[in-house]
Each structure stands twice: as C-alpha cells, then as structure tokens.
Short mmCIF file of C-alpha atoms in Angstrom, two decimals:
data_model
loop_
_atom_site.label_atom_id
_atom_site.label_comp_id
_atom_site.label_asym_id
_atom_site.label_seq_id
_atom_site.Cartn_x
_atom_site.Cartn_y
_atom_site.Cartn_z
CA UNK A 35 -76.21 39.58 -114.41
CA UNK A 36 -72.45 39.47 -114.77
CA UNK A 37 -70.55 42.71 -114.22
CA UNK A 38 -66.92 43.00 -115.22
CA UNK A 39 -66.36 45.90 -112.83
CA UNK A 40 -68.47 47.93 -110.38
CA UNK A 41 -71.11 49.98 -112.17
CA UNK A 42 -71.18 53.71 -111.63
CA UNK A 43 -74.01 55.91 -112.84
CA UNK A 44 -72.98 58.77 -115.08
CA UNK A 45 -75.06 61.94 -115.12
CA UNK A 46 -75.05 63.60 -118.52
CA UNK A 47 -76.82 66.29 -120.47
CA UNK A 48 -75.37 65.43 -123.83
CA UNK A 49 -76.91 65.12 -127.26
CA UNK A 50 -77.14 62.16 -129.58
CA UNK A 51 -77.00 62.60 -133.34
CA UNK A 52 -79.84 60.91 -135.23
CA UNK A 53 -80.81 60.75 -138.88
CA UNK A 54 -80.42 63.83 -141.06
CA UNK A 55 -78.13 65.44 -138.50
CA UNK A 56 -80.92 65.97 -135.97
CA UNK A 57 -80.14 65.92 -132.29
CA UNK A 58 -81.99 64.30 -129.40
CA UNK A 59 -81.42 64.92 -125.71
CA UNK A 60 -80.12 61.82 -123.95
CA UNK A 61 -79.61 63.13 -120.43
CA UNK A 62 -82.07 65.98 -120.06
CA UNK A 63 -83.29 66.90 -116.60
CA UNK A 64 -86.46 65.01 -115.70
CA UNK A 65 -88.69 66.85 -113.26
CA UNK A 66 -91.21 64.19 -112.28
CA UNK A 67 -92.97 64.05 -109.94
CA UNK A 68 -93.15 60.39 -111.00
CA UNK A 69 -90.53 58.31 -112.79
CA UNK A 70 -90.16 55.07 -114.72
CA UNK A 71 -87.01 53.33 -115.95
CA UNK A 72 -87.44 50.36 -118.25
CA UNK A 73 -85.05 48.27 -120.34
CA UNK A 74 -85.51 47.89 -124.09
CA UNK A 75 -83.80 45.10 -126.03
CA UNK A 76 -81.33 46.75 -128.38
CA UNK A 77 -82.81 44.96 -131.40
CA UNK A 78 -86.14 46.75 -130.81
CA UNK A 79 -84.83 50.17 -129.80
CA UNK A 80 -85.12 51.48 -133.35
CA UNK A 81 -88.86 50.76 -133.47
CA UNK A 82 -89.32 52.62 -130.21
CA UNK A 83 -87.24 55.64 -131.22
CA UNK A 84 -88.40 55.96 -134.82
CA UNK A 85 -86.78 57.97 -137.60
CA UNK A 86 -85.19 61.08 -136.08
CA UNK A 87 -86.98 60.31 -132.80
CA UNK A 88 -90.46 60.44 -134.34
CA UNK A 89 -91.93 57.61 -132.24
CA UNK A 90 -90.54 59.06 -129.00
CA UNK A 91 -92.09 62.41 -129.92
CA UNK A 92 -95.43 60.70 -130.61
CA UNK A 93 -95.37 58.96 -127.23
CA UNK A 94 -94.57 62.25 -125.50
CA UNK A 95 -97.36 63.97 -127.42
CA UNK A 96 -99.94 61.29 -126.58
CA UNK A 97 -99.08 61.06 -122.89
CA UNK A 98 -97.68 64.46 -121.92
CA UNK A 99 -94.70 62.72 -120.28
CA UNK A 100 -91.01 63.22 -121.01
CA UNK A 101 -89.26 60.16 -122.48
CA UNK A 102 -85.51 59.71 -122.94
CA UNK A 103 -83.49 56.74 -124.23
CA UNK A 104 -79.85 55.90 -123.71
CA UNK A 105 -77.55 56.54 -126.69
CA UNK A 106 -76.57 53.91 -129.20
CA UNK A 107 -74.27 51.30 -127.62
CA UNK A 108 -75.05 52.56 -124.11
CA UNK A 109 -76.51 49.59 -122.26
CA UNK A 110 -77.64 48.69 -118.77
CA UNK A 111 -74.79 46.87 -116.97
CA UNK A 112 -74.63 43.16 -117.71
CA UNK A 113 -77.08 43.37 -120.61
CA UNK A 114 -77.43 44.41 -124.23
CA UNK A 115 -80.51 46.45 -123.36
CA UNK A 116 -80.99 50.17 -123.89
CA UNK A 117 -82.47 52.27 -121.10
CA UNK A 118 -85.68 54.29 -121.34
CA UNK A 119 -86.66 56.79 -118.65
CA UNK A 120 -90.04 58.51 -118.44
CA UNK A 121 -91.03 61.41 -116.21
CA UNK A 122 -94.34 63.08 -115.51
CA UNK A 123 -97.54 62.66 -113.55
CA UNK A 124 -98.54 59.13 -112.57
CA UNK A 125 -101.15 58.84 -115.31
CA UNK A 126 -98.62 60.07 -117.87
CA UNK A 127 -95.88 57.57 -117.05
CA UNK A 128 -98.46 54.79 -116.91
CA UNK A 129 -99.43 55.79 -120.44
CA UNK A 130 -95.79 55.67 -121.52
CA UNK A 131 -95.43 52.17 -120.08
CA UNK A 132 -98.54 50.95 -121.90
CA UNK A 133 -97.41 52.43 -125.23
CA UNK A 134 -93.88 51.03 -124.89
CA UNK A 135 -95.27 47.59 -124.13
CA UNK A 136 -97.62 47.76 -127.11
CA UNK A 137 -94.84 48.79 -129.48
CA UNK A 138 -92.36 46.23 -128.15
CA UNK A 139 -94.96 43.49 -128.34
CA UNK A 140 -95.72 44.37 -131.97
CA UNK A 141 -92.01 44.22 -132.79
CA UNK A 142 -91.61 40.89 -130.97
CA UNK A 143 -94.57 39.36 -132.77
CA UNK A 144 -92.92 40.08 -136.10
CA UNK A 145 -90.02 37.88 -134.98
CA UNK A 146 -91.99 35.27 -133.06
CA UNK A 147 -95.80 35.52 -132.75
CA UNK A 148 -95.78 32.88 -129.98
CA UNK A 149 -93.23 34.68 -127.79
CA UNK A 150 -94.21 35.50 -124.22
CA UNK A 151 -94.52 39.18 -123.38
CA UNK A 152 -92.07 40.60 -120.87
CA UNK A 153 -91.06 43.84 -119.19
CA UNK A 154 -87.92 44.78 -117.30
CA UNK A 155 -88.40 47.64 -114.87
CA UNK A 156 -85.29 49.10 -113.22
CA UNK A 157 -85.84 50.03 -109.58
CA UNK A 158 -83.62 51.47 -106.83
CA UNK A 159 -82.41 48.71 -104.54
CA UNK A 160 -84.16 50.61 -101.75
CA UNK A 161 -87.49 49.81 -103.46
CA UNK A 162 -87.01 46.05 -103.48
CA UNK A 163 -88.29 45.47 -99.95
CA UNK A 164 -91.51 47.29 -100.88
CA UNK A 165 -92.00 45.04 -103.89
CA UNK A 166 -91.16 41.78 -102.12
CA UNK A 167 -92.86 42.53 -98.81
CA UNK A 168 -92.39 40.75 -95.52
CA UNK A 169 -91.57 37.11 -96.19
CA UNK A 170 -92.31 37.64 -99.89
CA UNK A 171 -95.98 38.37 -99.20
CA UNK A 172 -96.22 41.44 -101.44
CA UNK A 173 -94.68 39.90 -104.55
CA UNK A 174 -96.80 36.75 -104.12
CA UNK A 175 -99.91 38.91 -103.90
CA UNK A 176 -98.89 40.87 -107.01
CA UNK A 177 -98.41 37.64 -108.94
CA UNK A 178 -101.72 36.23 -107.74
CA UNK A 179 -103.59 39.42 -108.62
CA UNK A 180 -102.12 39.75 -112.10
CA UNK A 181 -101.27 36.13 -112.99
CA UNK A 182 -97.92 37.37 -114.30
CA UNK A 183 -94.58 35.87 -113.30
CA UNK A 184 -92.16 38.17 -111.52
CA UNK A 185 -88.52 37.85 -110.53
CA UNK A 186 -85.92 40.30 -109.28
CA UNK A 187 -82.27 40.35 -110.30
CA UNK A 188 -79.56 39.61 -107.79
CA UNK A 189 -77.65 42.31 -105.92
CA UNK A 190 -74.55 43.40 -107.81
CA UNK A 191 -71.50 45.09 -106.33
CA UNK A 192 -71.44 48.80 -107.07
CA UNK A 193 -74.88 48.80 -108.68
CA UNK A 194 -77.57 50.68 -106.77
CA UNK A 195 -80.43 49.32 -108.85
CA UNK A 196 -82.07 45.98 -109.50
CA UNK A 197 -84.32 44.77 -112.31
CA UNK A 198 -87.86 43.51 -111.88
CA UNK A 199 -88.57 41.14 -114.76
CA UNK A 200 -92.23 40.43 -115.50
CA UNK A 201 -93.42 37.83 -118.00
CA UNK A 202 -96.71 36.37 -119.18
CA UNK A 203 -99.59 37.44 -121.39
CA UNK A 204 -99.31 41.05 -122.56
CA UNK A 205 -102.22 42.45 -120.52
CA UNK A 206 -101.08 40.57 -117.41
CA UNK A 207 -97.57 41.96 -117.82
CA UNK A 208 -98.93 45.48 -118.23
CA UNK A 209 -101.15 45.08 -115.16
CA UNK A 210 -98.24 43.81 -113.04
CA UNK A 211 -95.93 46.50 -114.38
CA UNK A 212 -98.36 49.27 -113.47
CA UNK A 213 -98.58 47.93 -109.93
CA UNK A 214 -94.79 47.83 -109.60
CA UNK A 215 -94.54 51.36 -110.98
CA UNK A 216 -97.04 52.56 -108.37
CA UNK A 217 -95.14 50.90 -105.53
CA UNK A 218 -91.75 52.41 -106.40
CA UNK A 219 -93.11 55.98 -106.49
CA UNK A 220 -93.12 55.79 -102.67
CA UNK A 221 -89.31 55.58 -102.70
CA UNK A 222 -87.74 58.97 -101.99
CA UNK A 223 -84.60 57.81 -103.82
CA UNK A 224 -86.39 57.20 -107.12
CA UNK A 225 -85.64 60.63 -108.61
CA UNK A 226 -81.89 60.04 -108.25
CA UNK A 227 -82.03 56.99 -110.53
CA UNK A 228 -82.96 58.60 -113.84
CA UNK A 229 -79.45 58.34 -115.37
CA UNK A 230 -79.06 56.73 -118.79
CA UNK A 231 -75.33 55.92 -118.79
CA UNK A 232 -73.14 53.68 -116.66
CA UNK A 233 -69.33 53.66 -116.60
CA UNK A 234 -69.00 49.89 -116.91
CA UNK A 235 -68.55 47.44 -119.78
CA UNK A 236 -71.36 44.96 -120.31
CA UNK A 237 -71.20 41.21 -120.71
CA UNK A 238 -74.51 40.79 -122.48
CA UNK A 239 -75.75 38.35 -119.85
CA UNK A 240 -78.81 38.74 -117.67
CA UNK A 241 -79.73 36.51 -114.77
CA UNK A 242 -81.95 36.66 -111.75
#
C-alpha cells in the first residue's frame, strides 16, 4: 500500500447528493455497540448503494444495522476502494457483512464467474496482535478452521489502521470474516475508527 503522504482520518457529518437530488448521510454518528469497516472496490460500489441509496436502505431494513459508505471519489489510502462502515448489535453487523459479500460476489461473477471471492476488513492497528496471536498462532488457527487465506497489510506511517484481506471460496471467506469481526470487537479503540474520509491522496496500489 503506497501512501504519498501520511494519512489522517477526517471526521465528517456531511451529506452526499445522489440521484434525483436526494441526500444520503456519509458521516453520521454510529452508536454501535459493534462496528465493521470493509472496503468495496469502486467499480462495484454502485451495486451496493443502489439508485438513490435503495440497496443500502434494504440492507439496513433487513439487518437493523446502520450502514454508511464513503462519498464518490473518497477512497481508503493507497487504494481505489470505497469504505463501508456498519454499526449495530453483533448479529446485525454480521448480517451486513453476509449481505455485502453476497452482493459483491454477484457483481464479480458478472465480470468473471471464476474469480476468487475476497473481503478486505479494515481494523485498528491495535487489533492486529489479537488477529495474529503469539507467534502467528491465532491467524494460523483461523486459516485452518475456515480454509480461507488471510494476509494483513503492512504498517504505514500516519495510518492507524491495517487491512485484513481474506480470499478463497465465498462461504470460507464469509466464515473467516465473521471470526475476524468477532475478534476486533474486543478492541476498545474500534469505535474511534468509523471515519469514512482520509486527508491523503491515493495511489491506487494495494500490497500486503
């Protein structure tokens, strides 16, 4: 992940204009108690948002969670990926993750039916030790349990988050993702990482 300058989170409560002049909150307060931040490839963001935010509203209605996406052209540092943040009870954010994965997989299959499923979960850097475990024991166990492949992005100057990338068959990716989501809820810093904007230009490159 190549950063052109240190990344700084930007807290906002602005509005984004969508179709037909409708507005959608892009930085609304998320109350938890549980949180999820996931990256969405920009090319598939439209399918996840829907016309005038219809798909987001459907996901919120089905799960009871709150779901927000970063505005157009607002990407996670070093990528061309939009940011989605969900908030609610554990069961609710798990439901959001499942629905997002289903919708992204459907969109990916239209482009390439043989493509491997993947998920990119953004976690506070303070959560990484919980995911990796002593001597890498925890992440090895997670991979053995789920049969999904997992890797974690490198530390980046000025960035207080890292990305857990999970790949494999769709159900294995979902299983591994749910386990990662459960682990990071133990981090008392998680609630401070629900921002959708970063004051840094992006290079469009991602690397572990």
